[in-house]
PDB file of C-alpha atoms and ligand atoms in Angstrom:
ATOM      1  CA  MET A   1      61.080-192.643 -39.661  1.00 89.00           C
ATOM      2  CA  ASN A   2      59.621-192.507 -36.498  1.00 90.00           C
ATOM      3  CA  LEU A   3      56.696-190.371 -36.780  1.00 94.00           C
ATOM      4  CA  LYS A   4      55.725-190.713 -32.808  1.00 92.00           C
ATOM      5  CA  LYS A   5      57.783-187.431 -32.338  1.00 94.00           C
ATOM      6  CA  TYR A   6      55.656-185.632 -35.358  1.00 96.00           C
ATOM      7  CA  PRO A   7      51.899-185.452 -34.044  1.00 95.00           C
ATOM      8  CA  ASN A   8      51.095-182.983 -37.218  1.00 96.00           C
ATOM      9  CA  VAL A   9      52.119-185.507 -39.481  1.00 98.00           C
ATOM     10  CA  HIS A  10      49.255-187.955 -40.774  1.00 98.00           C
ATOM     11  CA  VAL A  11      50.067-191.031 -43.081  1.00 98.00           C
ATOM     12  CA  ILE A  12      46.916-191.870 -44.628  1.00 97.00           C
ATOM     13  CA  ASN A  13      47.029-195.977 -44.744  1.00 93.00           C
ATOM     14  CA  HIS A  14      44.478-197.161 -47.053  1.00 97.00           C
ATOM     15  CA  PRO A  15      44.562-199.691 -49.808  1.00 98.00           C
ATOM     16  CA  LEU A  16      42.839-198.235 -52.389  1.00 98.00           C
ATOM     17  CA  ILE A  17      45.658-194.932 -52.429  1.00 98.00           C
ATOM     18  CA  ALA A  18      47.959-197.684 -51.630  1.00 98.00           C
ATOM     19  CA  HIS A  19      46.488-199.277 -54.649  1.00 98.00           C
ATOM     20  CA  LYS A  20      46.767-195.643 -56.906  1.00 98.00           C
ATOM     21  CA  MET A  21      49.196-194.664 -55.720  1.00 98.00           C
ATOM     22  CA  THR A  22      51.293-197.615 -57.055  1.00 98.00           C
ATOM     23  CA  ILE A  23      50.082-196.973 -61.377  1.00 98.00           C
ATOM     24  CA  ILE A  24      50.823-192.859 -61.001  1.00 98.00           C
ATOM     25  CA  ARG A  25      54.749-194.057 -59.509  1.00 98.00           C
ATOM     26  CA  LYS A  26      54.915-196.881 -63.109  1.00 98.00           C
ATOM     27  CA  VAL A  27      57.322-194.415 -65.018  1.00 98.00           C
ATOM     28  CA  GLU A  28      55.284-196.158 -68.644  1.00 98.00           C
ATOM     29  CA  THR A  29      52.033-194.158 -67.208  1.00 98.00           C
ATOM     30  CA  LYS A  30      50.910-191.879 -69.637  1.00 97.00           C
ATOM     31  CA  THR A  31      49.310-188.286 -68.863  1.00 97.00           C
ATOM     32  CA  THR A  32      46.261-188.958 -69.030  1.00 97.00           C
ATOM     33  CA  GLU A  33      45.671-192.102 -66.525  1.00 98.00           C
ATOM     34  CA  PHE A  34      48.372-190.338 -64.507  1.00 98.00           C
ATOM     35  CA  ARG A  35      46.669-186.602 -63.658  1.00 98.00           C
ATOM     36  CA  ARG A  36      42.935-188.716 -63.774  1.00 98.00           C
ATOM     37  CA  ILE A  37      44.351-191.294 -60.622  1.00 98.00           C
ATOM     38  CA  THR A  38      46.433-187.577 -58.811  1.00 98.00           C
ATOM     39  CA  LYS A  39      42.437-186.698 -59.163  1.00 98.00           C
ATOM     40  CA  GLU A  40      40.804-190.117 -57.659  1.00 98.00           C
ATOM     41  CA  ILE A  41      44.188-190.083 -54.689  1.00 98.00           C
ATOM     42  CA  ALA A  42      42.942-185.896 -53.626  1.00 98.00           C
ATOM     43  CA  MET A  43      39.578-187.239 -53.151  1.00 98.00           C
ATOM     44  CA  LEU A  44      40.771-190.410 -51.215  1.00 98.00           C
ATOM     45  CA  GLU A  45      43.047-188.407 -48.769  1.00 98.00           C
ATOM     46  CA  GLY A  46      39.526-185.359 -48.892  1.00 98.00           C
ATOM     47  CA  PHE A  47      37.633-187.714 -46.902  1.00 96.00           C
ATOM     48  CA  GLU A  48      40.354-188.270 -43.876  1.00 97.00           C
ATOM     49  CA  ALA A  49      41.763-183.908 -44.193  1.00 98.00           C
ATOM     50  CA  PHE A  50      38.672-182.888 -44.183  1.00 98.00           C
ATOM     51  CA  ARG A  51      36.961-185.558 -41.165  1.00 96.00           C
ATOM     52  CA  ASN A  52      37.426-182.380 -38.455  1.00 95.00           C
ATOM     53  CA  LEU A  53      35.526-179.336 -40.865  1.00 97.00           C
ATOM     54  CA  LYS A  54      32.826-177.704 -38.995  1.00 94.00           C
ATOM     55  CA  THR A  55      29.813-178.671 -39.791  1.00 96.00           C
ATOM     56  CA  THR A  56      26.153-176.178 -39.736  1.00 95.00           C
ATOM     57  CA  LYS A  57      22.709-177.307 -39.433  1.00 97.00           C
ATOM     58  CA  ILE A  58      19.776-176.295 -40.857  1.00 97.00           C
ATOM     59  CA  LYS A  59      16.754-177.526 -41.784  1.00 98.00           C
ATOM     60  CA  ILE A  60      14.876-179.370 -44.520  1.00 98.00           C
ATOM     61  CA  LYS A  61      12.745-181.457 -45.328  1.00 98.00           C
ATOM     62  CA  THR A  62      12.523-184.779 -46.246  1.00 98.00           C
ATOM     63  CA  PRO A  63      10.019-186.761 -47.994  1.00 98.00           C
ATOM     64  CA  LEU A  64       7.917-187.756 -45.645  1.00 98.00           C
ATOM     65  CA  GLU A  65       9.060-184.353 -43.084  1.00 98.00           C
ATOM     66  CA  GLU A  66      11.430-181.787 -41.733  1.00 98.00           C
ATOM     67  CA  THR A  67      14.398-182.571 -40.370  1.00 98.00           C
ATOM     68  CA  ILE A  68      18.038-180.780 -38.884  1.00 98.00           C
ATOM     69  CA  GLN A  69      20.628-181.619 -40.266  1.00 98.00           C
ATOM     70  CA  PRO A  70      24.397-180.933 -41.229  1.00 98.00           C
ATOM     71  CA  THR A  71      25.365-179.281 -44.067  1.00 97.00           C
ATOM     72  CA  ILE A  72      29.665-178.044 -44.485  1.00 96.00           C
ATOM     73  CA  ASP A  73      29.940-174.111 -46.003  1.00 93.00           C
ATOM     74  CA  GLY A  74      32.410-174.192 -48.236  1.00 94.00           C
ATOM     75  CA  SER A  75      32.039-170.145 -49.089  1.00 93.00           C
ATOM     76  CA  LYS A  76      34.293-170.162 -45.607  1.00 94.00           C
ATOM     77  CA  LEU A  77      37.196-172.862 -46.732  1.00 98.00           C
ATOM     78  CA  CYS A  78      40.020-172.382 -48.817  1.00 98.00           C
ATOM     79  CA  PHE A  79      42.590-174.311 -51.506  1.00 98.00           C
ATOM     80  CA  VAL A  80      45.505-173.215 -52.064  1.00 98.00           C
ATOM     81  CA  PRO A  81      47.416-175.318 -54.482  1.00 98.00           C
ATOM     82  CA  ILE A  82      51.432-174.666 -55.270  1.00 98.00           C
ATOM     83  CA  LEU A  83      52.150-173.834 -58.497  1.00 98.00           C
ATOM     84  CA  ARG A  84      52.115-176.289 -61.126  1.00 96.00           C
ATOM     85  CA  ALA A  85      51.388-179.970 -59.931  1.00 98.00           C
ATOM     86  CA  GLY A  86      48.973-178.893 -57.274  1.00 98.00           C
ATOM     87  CA  LEU A  87      47.045-177.751 -59.881  1.00 98.00           C
ATOM     88  CA  GLY A  88      46.564-181.854 -60.972  1.00 98.00           C
ATOM     89  CA  MET A  89      44.738-182.324 -57.013  1.00 98.00           C
ATOM     90  CA  VAL A  90      42.004-178.831 -56.533  1.00 98.00           C
ATOM     91  CA  GLU A  91      39.610-181.154 -58.893  1.00 98.00           C
ATOM     92  CA  GLY A  92      38.875-183.276 -56.648  1.00 98.00           C
ATOM     93  CA  PHE A  93      38.687-181.302 -53.546  1.00 98.00           C
ATOM     94  CA  THR A  94      36.243-179.282 -55.269  1.00 98.00           C
ATOM     95  CA  ASP A  95      34.080-181.475 -56.477  1.00 98.00           C
ATOM     96  CA  LEU A  96      34.193-182.416 -53.054  1.00 98.00           C
ATOM     97  CA  ILE A  97      33.465-179.154 -51.902  1.00 98.00           C
ATOM     98  CA  PRO A  98      32.229-177.176 -55.038  1.00 96.00           C
ATOM     99  CA  GLY A  99      31.316-173.981 -53.223  1.00 96.00           C
ATOM    100  CA  ALA A 100      34.838-173.729 -51.455  1.00 98.00           C
ATOM    101  CA  LYS A 101      37.294-171.155 -52.837  1.00 98.00           C
ATOM    102  CA  VAL A 102      40.763-171.672 -55.418  1.00 98.00           C
ATOM    103  CA  GLY A 103      43.557-169.581 -54.140  1.00 98.00           C
ATOM    104  CA  HIS A 104      46.867-170.239 -55.817  1.00 98.00           C
ATOM    105  CA  ILE A 105      50.608-169.922 -54.682  1.00 98.00           C
ATOM    106  CA  GLY A 106      53.300-170.349 -57.709  1.00 98.00           C
ATOM    107  CA  LEU A 107      56.519-171.900 -56.776  1.00 97.00           C
ATOM    108  CA  TYR A 108      59.683-173.774 -58.574  1.00 95.00           C
ATOM    109  CA  ARG A 109      62.382-174.834 -57.612  1.00 94.00           C
ATOM    110  CA  ASP A 110      65.667-173.136 -58.788  1.00 95.00           C
ATOM    111  CA  PRO A 111      67.678-175.943 -60.799  1.00 93.00           C
ATOM    112  CA  LYS A 112      70.353-175.454 -59.128  1.00 94.00           C
ATOM    113  CA  THR A 113      69.949-174.533 -55.352  1.00 96.00           C
ATOM    114  CA  LYS A 114      66.812-176.601 -55.263  1.00 96.00           C
ATOM    115  CA  LYS A 115      65.980-173.694 -53.406  1.00 97.00           C
ATOM    116  CA  PRO A 116      61.519-172.433 -54.143  1.00 97.00           C
ATOM    117  CA  VAL A 117      61.082-169.037 -56.070  1.00 97.00           C
ATOM    118  CA  GLU A 118      58.042-167.208 -55.617  1.00 97.00           C
ATOM    119  CA  TYR A 119      56.410-166.478 -58.788  1.00 97.00           C
ATOM    120  CA  PHE A 120      52.777-165.872 -58.926  1.00 98.00           C
ATOM    121  CA  ILE A 121      50.300-164.801 -55.963  1.00 98.00           C
ATOM    122  CA  LYS A 122      46.906-164.868 -55.888  1.00 98.00           C
ATOM    123  CA  LEU A 123      44.379-165.567 -52.492  1.00 98.00           C
ATOM    124  CA  PRO A 124      41.154-164.417 -51.662  1.00 98.00           C
ATOM    125  CA  LYS A 125      40.672-160.757 -49.949  1.00 96.00           C
ATOM    126  CA  ASN A 126      39.715-162.596 -46.866  1.00 97.00           C
ATOM    127  CA  ILE A 127      41.965-165.626 -46.831  1.00 98.00           C
ATOM    128  CA  LYS A 128      42.572-164.893 -43.506  1.00 97.00           C
ATOM    129  CA  ASN A 129      38.930-165.339 -41.857  1.00 97.00           C
ATOM    130  CA  MET A 130      39.136-168.561 -44.332  1.00 98.00           C
ATOM    131  CA  GLU A 131      40.350-172.391 -43.039  1.00 98.00           C
ATOM    132  CA  VAL A 132      42.639-173.033 -45.585  1.00 98.00           C
ATOM    133  CA  PHE A 133      43.923-176.710 -47.223  1.00 98.00           C
ATOM    134  CA  LEU A 134      47.040-176.536 -49.489  1.00 98.00           C
ATOM    135  CA  ILE A 135      47.741-178.580 -51.786  1.00 98.00           C
ATOM    136  CA  ASP A 136      50.714-179.822 -53.900  1.00 98.00           C
ATOM    137  CA  PRO A 137      51.139-183.307 -54.747  1.00 98.00           C
ATOM    138  CA  MET A 138      55.034-183.441 -53.732  1.00 98.00           C
ATOM    139  CA  PHE A 139      56.722-182.798 -50.680  1.00 98.00           C
ATOM    140  CA  ALA A 140      60.077-183.316 -51.119  1.00 98.00           C
ATOM    141  CA  THR A 141      62.999-181.048 -49.190  1.00 98.00           C
ATOM    142  CA  GLY A 142      59.557-179.104 -47.608  1.00 98.00           C
ATOM    143  CA  GLY A 143      61.387-176.032 -49.234  1.00 98.00           C
ATOM    144  CA  SER A 144      58.182-175.106 -51.539  1.00 98.00           C
ATOM    145  CA  ALA A 145      55.831-176.106 -48.293  1.00 98.00           C
ATOM    146  CA  ILE A 146      57.666-174.105 -45.867  1.00 98.00           C
ATOM    147  CA  ASP A 147      57.568-170.743 -47.828  1.00 98.00           C
ATOM    148  CA  ALA A 148      54.066-171.590 -48.828  1.00 98.00           C
ATOM    149  CA  VAL A 149      52.991-171.625 -45.418  1.00 98.00           C
ATOM    150  CA  ASN A 150      54.901-168.387 -44.815  1.00 98.00           C
ATOM    151  CA  CYS A 151      52.637-166.344 -47.497  1.00 98.00           C
ATOM    152  CA  LEU A 152      49.532-167.666 -46.014  1.00 98.00           C
ATOM    153  CA  LYS A 153      50.640-167.069 -42.193  1.00 98.00           C
ATOM    154  CA  LYS A 154      51.965-163.965 -43.402  1.00 98.00           C
ATOM    155  CA  ARG A 155      48.174-162.465 -44.800  1.00 98.00           C
ATOM    156  CA  GLY A 156      46.997-163.950 -41.113  1.00 98.00           C
ATOM    157  CA  VAL A 157      45.654-167.512 -41.853  1.00 98.00           C
ATOM    158  CA  LYS A 158      45.210-169.375 -38.346  1.00 98.00           C
ATOM    159  CA  LYS A 159      44.308-172.169 -39.752  1.00 98.00           C
ATOM    160  CA  ILE A 160      46.248-173.831 -42.225  1.00 98.00           C
ATOM    161  CA  SER A 161      46.719-178.243 -43.839  1.00 98.00           C
ATOM    162  CA  PHE A 162      48.977-178.916 -46.006  1.00 98.00           C
ATOM    163  CA  ILE A 163      47.819-182.820 -48.787  1.00 98.00           C
ATOM    164  CA  CYS A 164      50.203-183.668 -50.569  1.00 98.00           C
ATOM    165  CA  MET A 165      50.765-187.262 -52.031  1.00 98.00           C
ATOM    166  CA  VAL A 166      54.028-187.593 -51.833  1.00 98.00           C
ATOM    167  CA  ALA A 167      56.800-187.582 -48.612  1.00 98.00           C
ATOM    168  CA  ALA A 168      60.139-187.849 -48.250  1.00 98.00           C
ATOM    169  CA  PRO A 169      61.401-187.552 -44.485  1.00 98.00           C
ATOM    170  CA  GLU A 170      63.723-184.584 -45.082  1.00 98.00           C
ATOM    171  CA  GLY A 171      60.438-182.629 -45.684  1.00 98.00           C
ATOM    172  CA  VAL A 172      58.591-183.378 -43.029  1.00 98.00           C
ATOM    173  CA  ILE A 173      60.897-182.956 -40.509  1.00 98.00           C
ATOM    174  CA  ALA A 174      62.073-179.508 -41.894  1.00 98.00           C
ATOM    175  CA  PHE A 175      58.334-178.319 -41.987  1.00 98.00           C
ATOM    176  CA  SER A 176      58.058-179.718 -39.180  1.00 97.00           C
ATOM    177  CA  LYS A 177      60.969-177.666 -37.360  1.00 96.00           C
ATOM    178  CA  VAL A 178      59.058-175.090 -38.569  1.00 97.00           C
ATOM    179  CA  HIS A 179      55.085-175.015 -38.653  1.00 98.00           C
ATOM    180  CA  LYS A 180      54.739-177.870 -35.673  1.00 97.00           C
ATOM    181  CA  ASP A 181      50.832-176.110 -35.496  1.00 97.00           C
ATOM    182  CA  VAL A 182      50.290-177.056 -39.324  1.00 98.00           C
ATOM    183  CA  PRO A 183      49.140-181.162 -40.113  1.00 98.00           C
ATOM    184  CA  ILE A 184      50.127-183.147 -42.858  1.00 98.00           C
ATOM    185  CA  TYR A 185      48.295-185.358 -44.523  1.00 98.00           C
ATOM    186  CA  ILE A 186      50.808-187.973 -46.490  1.00 98.00           C
ATOM    187  CA  GLY A 187      49.513-190.015 -49.051  1.00 98.00           C
ATOM    188  CA  ALA A 188      52.705-192.054 -49.299  1.00 98.00           C
ATOM    189  CA  LEU A 189      56.158-191.266 -46.669  1.00 98.00           C
ATOM    190  CA  ASP A 190      58.505-192.614 -49.081  1.00 98.00           C
ATOM    191  CA  ARG A 191      62.245-193.579 -48.292  1.00 98.00           C
ATOM    192  CA  LYS A 192      64.673-190.648 -48.936  1.00 98.00           C
ATOM    193  CA  LEU A 193      65.631-187.988 -51.392  1.00 98.00           C
ATOM    194  CA  ASN A 194      68.273-188.597 -53.706  1.00 98.00           C
ATOM    195  CA  SER A 195      71.334-186.254 -54.639  1.00 97.00           C
ATOM    196  CA  ASN A 196      69.141-184.077 -57.208  1.00 96.00           C
ATOM    197  CA  LYS A 197      66.383-183.247 -54.633  1.00 98.00           C
ATOM    198  CA  TYR A 198      63.934-186.030 -55.919  1.00 98.00           C
ATOM    199  CA  ILE A 199      61.922-188.472 -54.122  1.00 98.00           C
ATOM    200  CA  LEU A 200      62.579-191.936 -53.627  1.00 98.00           C
ATOM    201  CA  PRO A 201      61.009-194.035 -55.404  1.00 98.00           C
ATOM    202  CA  GLY A 202      59.177-190.613 -55.503  1.00 98.00           C
ATOM    203  CA  LEU A 203      56.756-191.009 -59.150  1.00 98.00           C
ATOM    204  CA  GLY A 204      59.476-188.261 -60.620  1.00 98.00           C
ATOM    205  CA  ASP A 205      58.672-184.840 -62.428  1.00 97.00           C
ATOM    206  CA  ALA A 206      54.200-184.477 -61.230  1.00 98.00           C
ATOM    207  CA  GLY A 207      54.364-181.093 -62.334  1.00 97.00           C
ATOM    208  CA  ASP A 208      55.557-182.752 -65.872  1.00 97.00           C
ATOM    209  CA  ARG A 209      53.760-185.554 -65.548  1.00 98.00           C
ATOM    210  CA  ILE A 210      50.580-183.906 -65.170  1.00 98.00           C
ATOM    211  CA  PHE A 211      51.032-181.496 -67.695  1.00 97.00           C
ATOM    212  CA  GLY A 212      52.780-183.675 -69.814  1.00 96.00           C
ATOM    213  CA  THR A 213      55.452-181.077 -70.280  1.00 96.00           C
ATOM    214  CA  GLU A 214      58.795-184.111 -69.909  1.00 84.00           C
ATOM    215  CA  ASP A 215      59.076-184.272 -73.612  1.00 72.00           C
TER     216      ASP A 215
HETATM  217  C1  PRP B 301      58.034-179.241 -57.213  1.00 85.03           C
HETATM  218  C2  PRP B 301      56.198-179.971 -56.639  1.00 85.03           C
HETATM  219  C3  PRP B 301      56.531-179.523 -55.183  1.00 85.03           C
HETATM  220  C4  PRP B 301      58.221-178.937 -55.221  1.00 85.03           C
HETATM  221  C5  PRP B 301      58.393-180.422 -54.074  1.00 85.03           C
HETATM  222  O1  PRP B 301      57.447-178.177 -57.919  1.00 85.03           O
HETATM  223  O2  PRP B 301      55.392-179.826 -57.308  1.00 85.03           O
HETATM  224  O3  PRP B 301      55.643-177.699 -55.286  1.00 85.03           O
HETATM  225  O4  PRP B 301      58.481-179.681 -55.587  1.00 85.03           O
HETATM  226  O5  PRP B 301      60.257-180.269 -53.359  1.00 85.03           O
HETATM  227  P1  PRP B 301      60.191-178.779 -52.511  1.00 85.03           P
HETATM  228  O6  PRP B 301      59.620-179.843 -50.795  1.00 85.03           O
HETATM  229  O7  PRP B 301      61.981-180.031 -52.109  1.00 85.03           O
HETATM  230  O8  PRP B 301      60.137-177.607 -52.189  1.00 85.03           O
HETATM  231  P2  PRP B 301      58.697-177.865 -59.238  1.00 85.03           P
HETATM  232  O9  PRP B 301      59.726-176.898 -58.485  1.00 85.03           O
HETATM  233  O10 PRP B 301      58.934-178.777 -59.483  1.00 85.03           O
HETATM  234  O11 PRP B 301      57.325-177.001 -60.111  1.00 85.03           O
HETATM  235  P3  PRP B 301      56.589-178.077 -61.403  1.00 85.03           P
HETATM  236  O12 PRP B 301      54.759-177.849 -59.739  1.00 85.03           O
HETATM  237  O13 PRP B 301      56.396-176.629 -61.918  1.00 85.03           O
HETATM  238  O14 PRP B 301      56.267-178.485 -61.273  1.00 85.03           O
HETATM  239  N1  URA B 302      59.230-182.353 -57.231  1.00 85.03           N
HETATM  240  C1  URA B 302      58.886-183.610 -58.612  1.00 85.03           C
HETATM  241  O1  URA B 302      57.700-183.357 -58.787  1.00 85.03           O
HETATM  242  N2  URA B 302      59.013-184.625 -57.213  1.00 85.03           N
HETATM  243  C2  URA B 302      59.591-185.090 -56.564  1.00 85.03           C
HETATM  244  O2  URA B 302      60.599-186.145 -56.550  1.00 85.03           O
HETATM  245  C3  URA B 302      60.453-183.900 -56.488  1.00 85.03           C
HETATM  246  C4  URA B 302      60.188-182.673 -56.279  1.00 85.03           C
END
């Protein structure tokens, strides 16, 4: 797809991400490895998605002298995974920024309509003053991400980014129609959705593969 019309969309082209994505796409990759590599991809994506984080200067002492150096105040950041599959990426981000808060938005796609159904919301009380990174490995029709951003905006959140691993063009188009102001960081932009609204080539059902619930 031509991304020129979507300045909010950042596809992170990096051989390490591409390589690790190939491993988790494989049908034979089992839960333990799938989970480990999902976390690694999250960390690599974080490198790009957190590029514009504000730093504040603090005074420290090296073994040689006093100096003023940058630091990240994690307490003003909130990672919000969309349950369940988003949970697979959270630890990668909290390893990078341990001071960040974590909120949760529970959505599942109705098996018939494929529309998201909300079942759980728990966010920090002062979420509206925080910078929020919404997390979900899969971005298919875009319905779940659209609803999750609606939920955050309804609570007054001003600064939101969305980080996913695999996206379909259909999701990018639908999301950008409503939330063009929200930057999206994508590990791999795939071909299209199948008739069951799964991403092709994709990696299957991310939640099931992360949590081993496929059988
Ligand atoms: C998956 C995935 C996303 C959503 C993406 O969740 O983790 O949340 O589908 O699809 P969409 O862009 O078409 O909305 P699922 O409903 O399978 O729930 P789970 O994470 O609990 O498995
Ligand atoms: N959810 C998934 O887990 N995978 C897809 O391909 C689409 C939605």
